[in-house]
Amino acid sequence: MNKRKREEEEEEEGIRMGTDIVWQTPANPPHPHDYIFRNGIRYVKPYYFEFIAHVKNRWAGKTIVDLFAQEFKGRPYEYYVSAVKCGRIQVDGERVPVSYIVKSSQKISHFVHRHEPPVMACEVPILQKELDVLTVCKPASVPVHPCGQYRKNTVVGILQAEHGLAPVFPVHRLDRLVSGLLILARNASKADIFRQQIEGGLVRKKYIARVVGEFPKDELVVDANIDYNAREGRSTAEVRDSAKGKAASTKFTRISSNGAQSIVLCEPITGRTHQIRVHLKHSGHPIANDMLYISDETVNRSSKGSSADRSACTSATALTSSIEEKVVNDCEEKSNVGFSIDPMCTNCPNLAPKGYDTDEEGLWLHCIQYSGPDWTYECPYPDWAKLTQTI
């Protein structure tokens, strides 16, 4: 009897909360007040969000609770039971019992208290602003566009929230931990022109990296297939005539060296996942703080006690460092506020979702130039590109 009473109280609470909560969708734009700045980290205030999915054929025939427990393992089984009971999980816009069997193509809504992963509290400096093109210096740790758990903590989200720039269309991708030049078209037709030029092999790309050891003085071209393992989230280099992986080629030129480390110009001819990182490792000179590809032996030879994210953040705002410092400080003062705790949320009372490290480092890999048939865009070098001489 007591158990039944508790269940009724949970359902009543769910109905009450459902009427009080304002649910966001991808149509809701980010705003400056959505962010909290603490100790050099940019957080997003947790917010209520509707995730929508449609039942795949392999999901059909499962109970609504079993479907979520088996396919979305980030939360415990008991959470999904409670979420269905109080209407946080619905089918075709209707509440259903926990025993409900889903059918193919049905619309499933999951209303969650969304916590986005944190990123470094860096500005996104605008380098060039034209009628149909925008270039920025992307800080390390910030994703380019909404993906996975990131939505507002992205370059696209920050540009919209803090500069009122929308819509923008990223022309090329930069991995989340990579910094440097990012080109964004300001309309779909310009984005399509860039896309055609990239696919036609008419665009040249230049990066710089800080690598382990004394890189060869002569130009080095690495031709090795890239085989990406999605499950492990990493790539391997394979011999060129191997059946594994996709053909890939990168040209490297040493810029400077102090014997222990080198600054290298990287020009990828093809564009494969982690191509520069894997080819540098293949050459025997991995990026000096790349924990995914560096060996235990070379970790000791790389610089320690320096956060690449923070280095990238500093360099990304080299042109406006004094202004940014004031902006970030002002933001920290204004954002020193709390947020609503959701009683059903598995991440509350923390700001960041479980499993995310606020001390994560960015890579010493920075995009400095993109050039096409009749255009060139550039980005300043980062501070970590200045090597100190060893004794």
mmCIF file of C-alpha atoms in Angstrom:
data_model
loop_
_atom_site.group_PDB
_atom_site.id
_atom_site.type_symbol
_atom_site.label_atom_id
_atom_site.label_comp_id
_atom_site.label_asym_id
_atom_site.label_seq_id
_atom_site.Cartn_x
_atom_site.Cartn_y
_atom_site.Cartn_z
ATOM 1 C CA MET A 1 0.000 0.000 0.000
ATOM 2 C CA ASN A 2 2.802 2.404 0.929
ATOM 3 C CA LYS A 3 4.625 1.521 -2.310
ATOM 4 C CA ARG A 4 1.515 2.307 -4.357
ATOM 5 C CA LYS A 5 1.090 5.585 -2.523
ATOM 6 C CA ARG A 6 4.671 6.570 -3.270
ATOM 7 C CA GLU A 7 4.143 5.743 -6.958
ATOM 8 C CA GLU A 8 1.032 7.939 -7.054
ATOM 9 C CA GLU A 9 2.952 10.769 -5.419
ATOM 10 C CA GLU A 10 5.751 10.391 -8.004
ATOM 11 C CA GLU A 11 3.242 10.591 -10.849
ATOM 12 C CA GLU A 12 1.543 13.657 -9.330
ATOM 13 C CA GLU A 13 4.953 15.294 -8.907
ATOM 14 C CA GLY A 14 5.752 14.541 -12.542
ATOM 15 C CA ILE A 15 2.529 16.191 -13.710
ATOM 16 C CA ARG A 16 3.239 19.257 -11.546
ATOM 17 C CA MET A 17 6.798 19.553 -12.811
ATOM 18 C CA GLY A 18 5.646 19.087 -16.388
ATOM 19 C CA THR A 19 3.392 22.169 -16.121
ATOM 20 C CA ASP A 20 6.120 24.321 -14.502
ATOM 21 C CA ILE A 21 9.031 23.456 -16.778
ATOM 22 C CA VAL A 22 9.882 25.325 -19.982
ATOM 23 C CA TRP A 23 11.300 22.760 -22.417
ATOM 24 C CA GLN A 24 13.868 23.820 -25.012
ATOM 25 C CA THR A 25 14.351 22.367 -28.491
ATOM 26 C CA PRO A 26 17.082 22.945 -31.121
ATOM 27 C CA ALA A 27 14.991 25.938 -32.257
ATOM 28 C CA ASN A 28 15.792 27.830 -29.042
ATOM 29 C CA PRO A 29 18.915 29.984 -29.596
ATOM 30 C CA PRO A 30 21.643 30.244 -26.932
ATOM 31 C CA HIS A 31 21.985 33.503 -24.956
ATOM 32 C CA PRO A 32 24.861 35.096 -22.992
ATOM 33 C CA HIS A 33 23.116 34.362 -19.673
ATOM 34 C CA ASP A 34 23.183 30.625 -20.484
ATOM 35 C CA TYR A 35 26.863 30.434 -19.468
ATOM 36 C CA ILE A 36 28.613 30.217 -16.113
ATOM 37 C CA PHE A 37 32.337 31.031 -15.850
ATOM 38 C CA ARG A 38 34.293 29.526 -12.964
ATOM 39 C CA ASN A 39 38.053 29.131 -12.538
ATOM 40 C CA GLY A 40 38.783 29.573 -16.236
ATOM 41 C CA ILE A 41 36.102 27.083 -17.312
ATOM 42 C CA ARG A 42 32.987 27.834 -19.356
ATOM 43 C CA TYR A 43 29.945 25.885 -18.181
ATOM 44 C CA VAL A 44 26.415 25.908 -19.528
ATOM 45 C CA LYS A 45 23.607 26.342 -17.040
ATOM 46 C CA PRO A 46 21.685 23.039 -17.079
ATOM 47 C CA TYR A 47 18.440 23.383 -18.988
ATOM 48 C CA TYR A 48 15.395 21.305 -19.848
ATOM 49 C CA PHE A 49 15.528 19.846 -23.339
ATOM 50 C CA GLU A 50 13.423 17.540 -25.506
ATOM 51 C CA PHE A 51 15.375 14.805 -27.274
ATOM 52 C CA ILE A 52 13.430 13.240 -30.124
ATOM 53 C CA ALA A 53 14.034 9.861 -31.765
ATOM 54 C CA HIS A 54 12.032 7.538 -33.974
ATOM 55 C CA VAL A 55 11.766 3.844 -33.253
ATOM 56 C CA LYS A 56 14.142 1.819 -35.416
ATOM 57 C CA ASN A 57 13.138 -1.611 -36.655
ATOM 58 C CA ARG A 58 15.503 -3.326 -34.218
ATOM 59 C CA TRP A 59 13.913 -1.441 -31.322
ATOM 60 C CA ALA A 60 10.376 -2.495 -32.200
ATOM 61 C CA GLY A 61 8.838 -5.079 -29.868
ATOM 62 C CA LYS A 62 10.732 -3.924 -26.767
ATOM 63 C CA THR A 63 9.134 -2.270 -23.777
ATOM 64 C CA ILE A 64 9.761 1.457 -23.577
ATOM 65 C CA VAL A 65 11.882 1.014 -20.424
ATOM 66 C CA ASP A 66 13.963 -1.858 -21.831
ATOM 67 C CA LEU A 67 14.588 0.122 -25.011
ATOM 68 C CA PHE A 68 16.099 3.044 -23.092
ATOM 69 C CA ALA A 69 17.992 0.871 -20.620
ATOM 70 C CA GLN A 70 19.593 -1.163 -23.429
ATOM 71 C CA GLU A 71 20.215 1.577 -26.001
ATOM 72 C CA PHE A 72 21.015 4.565 -23.766
ATOM 73 C CA LYS A 73 23.148 3.224 -20.947
ATOM 74 C CA GLY A 74 24.169 6.555 -19.458
ATOM 75 C CA ARG A 75 21.445 6.363 -16.816
ATOM 76 C CA PRO A 76 20.342 3.555 -14.482
ATOM 77 C CA TYR A 77 17.319 1.367 -15.185
ATOM 78 C CA GLU A 78 15.426 2.845 -12.236
ATOM 79 C CA TYR A 79 15.697 6.327 -13.742
ATOM 80 C CA TYR A 80 13.946 5.211 -16.943
ATOM 81 C CA VAL A 81 11.156 3.578 -14.931
ATOM 82 C CA SER A 82 10.548 6.828 -13.060
ATOM 83 C CA ALA A 83 10.882 8.903 -16.240
ATOM 84 C CA VAL A 84 8.160 6.877 -17.996
ATOM 85 C CA LYS A 85 5.867 7.012 -14.968
ATOM 86 C CA CYS A 86 6.049 10.795 -14.615
ATOM 87 C CA GLY A 87 5.879 11.542 -18.349
ATOM 88 C CA ARG A 88 9.493 12.526 -18.926
ATOM 89 C CA ILE A 89 9.502 9.821 -21.620
ATOM 90 C CA GLN A 90 6.564 9.848 -24.046
ATOM 91 C CA VAL A 91 5.527 8.054 -27.230
ATOM 92 C CA ASP A 92 3.861 10.048 -30.007
ATOM 93 C CA GLY A 93 3.296 12.880 -27.532
ATOM 94 C CA GLU A 94 1.417 10.695 -25.058
ATOM 95 C CA ARG A 95 2.279 9.213 -21.673
ATOM 96 C CA VAL A 96 2.491 5.426 -21.669
ATOM 97 C CA PRO A 97 2.847 2.690 -19.008
ATOM 98 C CA VAL A 98 6.254 1.137 -18.289
ATOM 99 C CA SER A 99 5.085 -2.070 -19.972
ATOM 100 C CA TYR A 100 4.274 -0.314 -23.261
ATOM 101 C CA ILE A 101 5.631 -2.120 -26.357
ATOM 102 C CA VAL A 102 7.042 0.281 -28.946
ATOM 103 C CA LYS A 103 6.318 0.017 -32.669
ATOM 104 C CA SER A 104 8.514 0.894 -35.635
ATOM 105 C CA SER A 105 8.648 4.593 -36.659
ATOM 106 C CA GLN A 106 6.893 5.874 -33.541
ATOM 107 C CA LYS A 107 8.145 9.197 -32.206
ATOM 108 C CA ILE A 108 9.794 8.992 -28.785
ATOM 109 C CA SER A 109 10.420 12.119 -26.703
ATOM 110 C CA HIS A 110 12.805 12.159 -23.758
ATOM 111 C CA PHE A 111 12.552 15.329 -21.677
ATOM 112 C CA VAL A 112 15.832 15.723 -19.798
ATOM 113 C CA HIS A 113 17.618 18.164 -17.541
ATOM 114 C CA ARG A 114 20.548 18.658 -19.902
ATOM 115 C CA HIS A 115 24.092 19.200 -18.605
ATOM 116 C CA GLU A 116 26.642 20.077 -21.296
ATOM 117 C CA PRO A 117 30.341 19.220 -20.903
ATOM 118 C CA PRO A 118 32.525 22.191 -19.913
ATOM 119 C CA VAL A 119 35.127 23.863 -22.145
ATOM 120 C CA MET A 120 37.871 26.401 -21.543
ATOM 121 C CA ALA A 121 36.576 29.919 -20.811
ATOM 122 C CA CYS A 122 38.021 31.393 -24.006
ATOM 123 C CA GLU A 123 36.555 34.007 -26.262
ATOM 124 C CA VAL A 124 36.056 33.047 -29.915
ATOM 125 C CA PRO A 125 37.989 35.918 -31.576
ATOM 126 C CA ILE A 126 36.657 37.074 -34.942
ATOM 127 C CA LEU A 127 39.554 37.363 -37.401
ATOM 128 C CA GLN A 128 37.738 38.520 -40.531
ATOM 129 C CA LYS A 129 34.123 39.478 -41.126
ATOM 130 C CA GLU A 130 32.936 39.722 -44.713
ATOM 131 C CA LEU A 131 29.511 39.857 -46.314
ATOM 132 C CA ASP A 132 29.337 36.095 -46.847
ATOM 133 C CA VAL A 133 32.364 34.748 -44.921
ATOM 134 C CA LEU A 134 33.379 34.792 -41.272
ATOM 135 C CA THR A 135 36.719 33.547 -39.944
ATOM 136 C CA VAL A 136 37.480 32.955 -36.271
ATOM 137 C CA CYS A 137 40.274 31.525 -34.167
ATOM 138 C CA LYS A 138 38.762 28.420 -32.620
ATOM 139 C CA PRO A 139 39.976 27.703 -29.074
ATOM 140 C CA ALA A 140 41.034 24.171 -28.186
ATOM 141 C CA SER A 141 38.416 22.112 -26.283
ATOM 142 C CA VAL A 142 35.418 23.794 -27.977
ATOM 143 C CA PRO A 143 33.558 21.732 -30.618
ATOM 144 C CA VAL A 144 32.772 23.476 -33.902
ATOM 145 C CA HIS A 145 29.046 22.692 -34.049
ATOM 146 C CA PRO A 146 26.388 20.909 -31.964
ATOM 147 C CA CYS A 147 27.203 17.224 -31.606
ATOM 148 C CA GLY A 148 26.799 14.590 -28.916
ATOM 149 C CA GLN A 149 26.246 16.285 -25.569
ATOM 150 C CA TYR A 150 27.453 19.670 -26.854
ATOM 151 C CA ARG A 151 24.992 22.266 -28.104
ATOM 152 C CA LYS A 152 25.541 25.704 -26.572
ATOM 153 C CA ASN A 153 29.199 25.069 -25.670
ATOM 154 C CA THR A 154 30.235 25.111 -29.337
ATOM 155 C CA VAL A 155 31.787 27.702 -31.629
ATOM 156 C CA VAL A 156 28.472 28.053 -33.475
ATOM 157 C CA GLY A 157 26.559 28.407 -30.185
ATOM 158 C CA ILE A 158 28.980 30.927 -28.665
ATOM 159 C CA LEU A 159 29.009 33.049 -31.833
ATOM 160 C CA GLN A 160 25.234 33.206 -31.756
ATOM 161 C CA ALA A 161 25.022 33.909 -28.022
ATOM 162 C CA GLU A 162 27.822 36.467 -27.716
ATOM 163 C CA HIS A 163 27.974 38.043 -31.183
ATOM 164 C CA GLY A 164 24.459 37.535 -32.561
ATOM 165 C CA LEU A 165 25.910 35.766 -35.594
ATOM 166 C CA ALA A 166 23.455 33.244 -37.044
ATOM 167 C CA PRO A 167 23.088 31.317 -39.157
ATOM 168 C CA VAL A 168 26.671 30.319 -39.901
ATOM 169 C CA PHE A 169 27.842 27.256 -41.820
ATOM 170 C CA PRO A 170 31.232 25.722 -40.908
ATOM 171 C CA VAL A 171 33.179 25.197 -44.131
ATOM 172 C CA HIS A 172 35.609 22.620 -42.716
ATOM 173 C CA ARG A 173 36.050 20.695 -39.509
ATOM 174 C CA LEU A 174 38.569 21.015 -36.708
ATOM 175 C CA ASP A 175 38.680 18.349 -34.023
ATOM 176 C CA ARG A 176 37.499 19.550 -30.629
ATOM 177 C CA LEU A 177 41.007 19.555 -29.121
ATOM 178 C CA VAL A 178 42.553 21.370 -32.108
ATOM 179 C CA SER A 179 42.753 25.177 -32.234
ATOM 180 C CA GLY A 180 43.158 27.731 -35.002
ATOM 181 C CA LEU A 181 41.551 29.024 -38.174
ATOM 182 C CA LEU A 182 37.908 28.152 -38.721
ATOM 183 C CA ILE A 183 36.060 29.417 -41.801
ATOM 184 C CA LEU A 184 32.279 29.810 -41.649
ATOM 185 C CA ALA A 185 30.047 30.741 -44.549
ATOM 186 C CA ARG A 186 27.231 33.145 -43.743
ATOM 187 C CA ASN A 187 24.800 31.625 -46.218
ATOM 188 C CA ALA A 188 24.161 28.197 -47.691
ATOM 189 C CA SER A 189 25.157 29.127 -51.250
ATOM 190 C CA LYS A 190 28.615 30.315 -50.162
ATOM 191 C CA ALA A 191 29.034 27.180 -48.063
ATOM 192 C CA ASP A 192 28.279 25.096 -51.159
ATOM 193 C CA ILE A 193 30.957 26.936 -53.166
ATOM 194 C CA PHE A 194 33.549 26.156 -50.493
ATOM 195 C CA ARG A 195 32.362 22.533 -50.361
ATOM 196 C CA GLN A 196 32.809 22.091 -54.101
ATOM 197 C CA GLN A 197 36.315 23.551 -53.981
ATOM 198 C CA ILE A 198 37.344 21.299 -51.091
ATOM 199 C CA GLU A 199 35.905 18.187 -52.749
ATOM 200 C CA GLY A 200 37.615 19.192 -55.995
ATOM 201 C CA GLY A 201 41.026 19.276 -54.304
ATOM 202 C CA LEU A 202 41.407 23.028 -54.891
ATOM 203 C CA VAL A 203 41.976 23.970 -51.226
ATOM 204 C CA ARG A 204 45.331 23.882 -49.423
ATOM 205 C CA LYS A 205 45.528 23.539 -45.631
ATOM 206 C CA LYS A 206 48.364 24.400 -43.271
ATOM 207 C CA TYR A 207 48.760 23.531 -39.602
ATOM 208 C CA ILE A 208 51.591 23.777 -37.120
ATOM 209 C CA ALA A 209 52.372 21.213 -34.450
ATOM 210 C CA ARG A 210 54.760 20.957 -31.526
ATOM 211 C CA VAL A 211 56.323 17.502 -31.652
ATOM 212 C CA VAL A 212 58.703 15.322 -29.700
ATOM 213 C CA GLY A 213 62.374 15.252 -30.673
ATOM 214 C CA GLU A 214 64.458 16.938 -33.360
ATOM 215 C CA PHE A 215 62.457 16.757 -36.565
ATOM 216 C CA PRO A 216 64.478 16.232 -39.809
ATOM 217 C CA LYS A 217 65.616 19.407 -41.572
ATOM 218 C CA ASP A 218 64.597 18.160 -44.997
ATOM 219 C CA GLU A 219 60.984 18.109 -46.125
ATOM 220 C CA LEU A 220 59.263 14.838 -45.186
ATOM 221 C CA VAL A 221 56.255 13.373 -46.980
ATOM 222 C CA VAL A 222 54.402 10.583 -45.198
ATOM 223 C CA ASP A 223 52.300 8.320 -47.424
ATOM 224 C CA ALA A 224 50.503 5.838 -45.182
ATOM 225 C CA ASN A 225 46.908 4.643 -45.156
ATOM 226 C CA ILE A 226 44.759 5.802 -42.252
ATOM 227 C CA ASP A 227 42.588 3.130 -40.648
ATOM 228 C CA TYR A 228 40.103 4.651 -38.190
ATOM 229 C CA ASN A 229 38.610 2.478 -35.435
ATOM 230 C CA ALA A 230 35.352 4.113 -34.372
ATOM 231 C CA ARG A 231 34.974 1.868 -31.325
ATOM 232 C CA GLU A 232 38.371 2.887 -29.944
ATOM 233 C CA GLY A 233 38.179 6.450 -31.245
ATOM 234 C CA ARG A 234 41.660 6.341 -32.768
ATOM 235 C CA SER A 235 43.416 5.714 -36.074
ATOM 236 C CA THR A 236 46.429 3.689 -37.137
ATOM 237 C CA ALA A 237 48.864 4.160 -40.012
ATOM 238 C CA GLU A 238 49.125 1.277 -42.475
ATOM 239 C CA VAL A 239 51.528 0.698 -45.367
ATOM 240 C CA ARG A 240 50.380 2.331 -48.606
ATOM 241 C CA ASP A 241 49.524 -0.880 -50.455
ATOM 242 C CA SER A 242 47.646 -2.310 -47.469
ATOM 243 C CA ALA A 243 44.022 -3.326 -47.888
ATOM 244 C CA LYS A 244 43.314 -1.628 -44.564
ATOM 245 C CA GLY A 245 42.392 2.019 -44.246
ATOM 246 C CA LYS A 246 42.163 4.877 -46.742
ATOM 247 C CA ALA A 247 45.006 6.440 -48.715
ATOM 248 C CA ALA A 248 46.494 9.473 -46.960
ATOM 249 C CA SER A 249 49.425 11.805 -47.537
ATOM 250 C CA THR A 250 50.912 14.642 -45.430
ATOM 251 C CA LYS A 251 53.884 16.932 -46.092
ATOM 252 C CA PHE A 252 55.943 18.080 -43.094
ATOM 253 C CA THR A 253 58.539 20.872 -42.901
ATOM 254 C CA ARG A 254 60.529 21.749 -39.799
ATOM 255 C CA ILE A 255 60.176 25.375 -38.701
ATOM 256 C CA SER A 256 62.372 25.298 -35.578
ATOM 257 C CA SER A 257 63.808 22.932 -32.974
ATOM 258 C CA ASN A 258 65.566 23.075 -29.628
ATOM 259 C CA GLY A 259 66.710 19.473 -29.792
ATOM 260 C CA ALA A 260 64.064 18.179 -27.390
ATOM 261 C CA GLN A 261 61.037 19.378 -29.345
ATOM 262 C CA SER A 262 60.306 20.863 -32.760
ATOM 263 C CA ILE A 263 57.728 23.137 -34.374
ATOM 264 C CA VAL A 264 56.597 21.563 -37.638
ATOM 265 C CA LEU A 265 54.523 22.876 -40.543
ATOM 266 C CA CYS A 266 51.954 20.240 -41.528
ATOM 267 C CA GLU A 267 50.247 20.234 -44.943
ATOM 268 C CA PRO A 268 47.694 17.423 -45.286
ATOM 269 C CA ILE A 269 47.106 16.496 -48.919
ATOM 270 C CA THR A 270 44.138 14.310 -48.005
ATOM 271 C CA GLY A 271 41.717 14.658 -45.104
ATOM 272 C CA ARG A 272 41.395 11.569 -42.922
ATOM 273 C CA THR A 273 40.433 11.249 -39.260
ATOM 274 C CA HIS A 274 43.412 12.190 -37.051
ATOM 275 C CA GLN A 275 45.612 12.175 -40.170
ATOM 276 C CA ILE A 276 48.244 14.686 -39.002
ATOM 277 C CA ARG A 277 48.435 13.142 -35.530
ATOM 278 C CA VAL A 278 48.844 9.608 -36.856
ATOM 279 C CA HIS A 279 51.362 10.538 -39.559
ATOM 280 C CA LEU A 280 53.481 12.431 -37.025
ATOM 281 C CA LYS A 281 53.473 9.388 -34.778
ATOM 282 C CA HIS A 282 54.357 7.247 -37.809
ATOM 283 C CA SER A 283 57.330 9.541 -38.481
ATOM 284 C CA GLY A 284 58.629 8.965 -34.951
ATOM 285 C CA HIS A 285 57.760 12.496 -33.808
ATOM 286 C CA PRO A 286 54.264 12.511 -32.235
ATOM 287 C CA ILE A 287 52.656 15.715 -30.994
ATOM 288 C CA ALA A 288 54.312 16.366 -27.644
ATOM 289 C CA ASN A 289 51.120 16.376 -25.572
ATOM 290 C CA ASP A 290 48.999 13.952 -27.601
ATOM 291 C CA MET A 291 48.105 11.385 -24.960
ATOM 292 C CA LEU A 292 46.090 9.322 -27.443
ATOM 293 C CA TYR A 293 49.045 8.578 -29.725
ATOM 294 C CA ILE A 294 52.184 9.239 -27.712
ATOM 295 C CA SER A 295 54.075 6.368 -26.037
ATOM 296 C CA ASP A 296 55.021 6.221 -22.354
ATOM 297 C CA GLU A 297 58.640 6.767 -23.332
ATOM 298 C CA THR A 298 57.974 9.999 -25.182
ATOM 299 C CA VAL A 299 55.586 11.353 -22.542
ATOM 300 C CA ASN A 300 58.600 11.985 -20.311
ATOM 301 C CA ARG A 301 60.291 13.940 -23.099
ATOM 302 C CA SER A 302 57.397 16.301 -23.612
ATOM 303 C CA SER A 303 56.737 19.466 -21.642
ATOM 304 C CA LYS A 304 54.937 18.911 -18.373
ATOM 305 C CA GLY A 305 53.015 21.223 -16.128
ATOM 306 C CA SER A 306 51.574 23.211 -19.044
ATOM 307 C CA SER A 307 47.990 23.004 -20.147
ATOM 308 C CA ALA A 308 47.737 23.059 -23.911
ATOM 309 C CA ASP A 309 44.139 24.180 -23.626
ATOM 310 C CA ARG A 310 45.228 27.228 -21.703
ATOM 311 C CA SER A 311 48.088 27.853 -24.098
ATOM 312 C CA ALA A 312 45.704 27.627 -27.024
ATOM 313 C CA CYS A 313 43.233 29.867 -25.235
ATOM 314 C CA THR A 314 45.934 32.499 -24.732
ATOM 315 C CA SER A 315 47.144 32.327 -28.311
ATOM 316 C CA ALA A 316 43.661 32.307 -29.774
ATOM 317 C CA THR A 317 43.098 35.754 -28.341
ATOM 318 C CA ALA A 318 46.560 37.183 -29.012
ATOM 319 C CA LEU A 319 45.062 40.144 -30.862
ATOM 320 C CA THR A 320 42.558 40.965 -28.130
ATOM 321 C CA SER A 321 44.080 39.522 -24.962
ATOM 322 C CA SER A 322 43.596 42.554 -22.725
ATOM 323 C CA ILE A 323 39.998 42.988 -23.868
ATOM 324 C CA GLU A 324 39.221 39.302 -23.392
ATOM 325 C CA GLU A 325 40.685 39.263 -19.886
ATOM 326 C CA LYS A 326 38.297 42.013 -18.874
ATOM 327 C CA VAL A 327 35.368 40.260 -20.609
ATOM 328 C CA VAL A 328 36.074 36.914 -18.916
ATOM 329 C CA ASN A 329 36.521 38.573 -15.524
ATOM 330 C CA ASP A 330 33.271 40.488 -15.947
ATOM 331 C CA CYS A 331 31.523 37.283 -17.016
ATOM 332 C CA GLU A 332 32.827 35.439 -13.954
ATOM 333 C CA GLU A 333 31.484 38.181 -11.683
ATOM 334 C CA LYS A 334 28.096 38.256 -13.371
ATOM 335 C CA SER A 335 27.740 34.479 -13.673
ATOM 336 C CA ASN A 336 28.497 33.617 -10.071
ATOM 337 C CA VAL A 337 24.972 32.364 -9.636
ATOM 338 C CA GLY A 338 23.394 29.007 -9.009
ATOM 339 C CA PHE A 339 20.986 26.954 -11.101
ATOM 340 C CA SER A 340 17.869 24.949 -10.511
ATOM 341 C CA ILE A 341 18.390 21.426 -9.183
ATOM 342 C CA ASP A 342 16.185 18.816 -10.814
ATOM 343 C CA PRO A 343 15.178 16.018 -8.399
ATOM 344 C CA MET A 344 15.185 13.415 -11.185
ATOM 345 C CA CYS A 345 18.474 14.463 -12.790
ATOM 346 C CA THR A 346 21.350 11.974 -12.475
ATOM 347 C CA ASN A 347 23.941 14.778 -12.909
ATOM 348 C CA CYS A 348 22.652 17.325 -10.385
ATOM 349 C CA PRO A 349 23.901 19.048 -8.275
ATOM 350 C CA ASN A 350 27.070 19.169 -10.415
ATOM 351 C CA LEU A 351 27.332 21.588 -13.318
ATOM 352 C CA ALA A 352 29.210 19.197 -15.596
ATOM 353 C CA PRO A 353 27.827 15.790 -16.587
ATOM 354 C CA LYS A 354 29.432 12.765 -15.023
ATOM 355 C CA GLY A 355 32.635 11.512 -16.619
ATOM 356 C CA TYR A 356 33.964 14.847 -17.915
ATOM 357 C CA ASP A 357 37.312 16.207 -16.716
ATOM 358 C CA THR A 358 37.647 19.994 -16.437
ATOM 359 C CA ASP A 359 41.457 19.663 -16.561
ATOM 360 C CA GLU A 360 41.480 18.154 -20.060
ATOM 361 C CA GLU A 361 44.298 19.403 -22.284
ATOM 362 C CA GLY A 362 44.023 20.598 -25.857
ATOM 363 C CA LEU A 363 46.465 19.510 -28.531
ATOM 364 C CA TRP A 364 49.543 21.363 -29.691
ATOM 365 C CA LEU A 365 48.057 21.335 -33.179
ATOM 366 C CA HIS A 366 46.855 24.615 -34.671
ATOM 367 C CA CYS A 367 45.382 25.515 -38.073
ATOM 368 C CA ILE A 368 47.150 28.581 -39.515
ATOM 369 C CA GLN A 369 45.954 28.856 -43.114
ATOM 370 C CA TYR A 370 43.382 27.751 -45.701
ATOM 371 C CA SER A 371 43.740 28.909 -49.313
ATOM 372 C CA GLY A 372 41.684 28.363 -52.449
ATOM 373 C CA PRO A 373 41.714 29.436 -56.101
ATOM 374 C CA ASP A 374 41.238 33.136 -55.335
ATOM 375 C CA TRP A 375 41.247 33.449 -51.548
ATOM 376 C CA THR A 376 43.460 32.945 -48.477
ATOM 377 C CA TYR A 377 42.553 33.110 -44.804
ATOM 378 C CA GLU A 378 45.064 32.991 -41.968
ATOM 379 C CA CYS A 379 45.235 32.765 -38.179
ATOM 380 C CA PRO A 380 47.996 33.957 -35.781
ATOM 381 C CA TYR A 381 50.453 31.442 -34.360
ATOM 382 C CA PRO A 382 49.762 30.208 -30.799
ATOM 383 C CA ASP A 383 52.090 30.996 -27.895
ATOM 384 C CA TRP A 384 53.220 27.369 -27.591
ATOM 385 C CA ALA A 385 54.871 27.687 -31.031
ATOM 386 C CA LYS A 386 57.721 29.600 -29.384
ATOM 387 C CA LEU A 387 60.332 27.076 -28.223
ATOM 388 C CA THR A 388 62.755 27.815 -25.403
ATOM 389 C CA GLN A 389 66.320 26.747 -26.080
ATOM 390 C CA THR A 390 67.643 23.814 -24.054
ATOM 391 C CA ILE A 391 70.986 24.069 -22.256
#
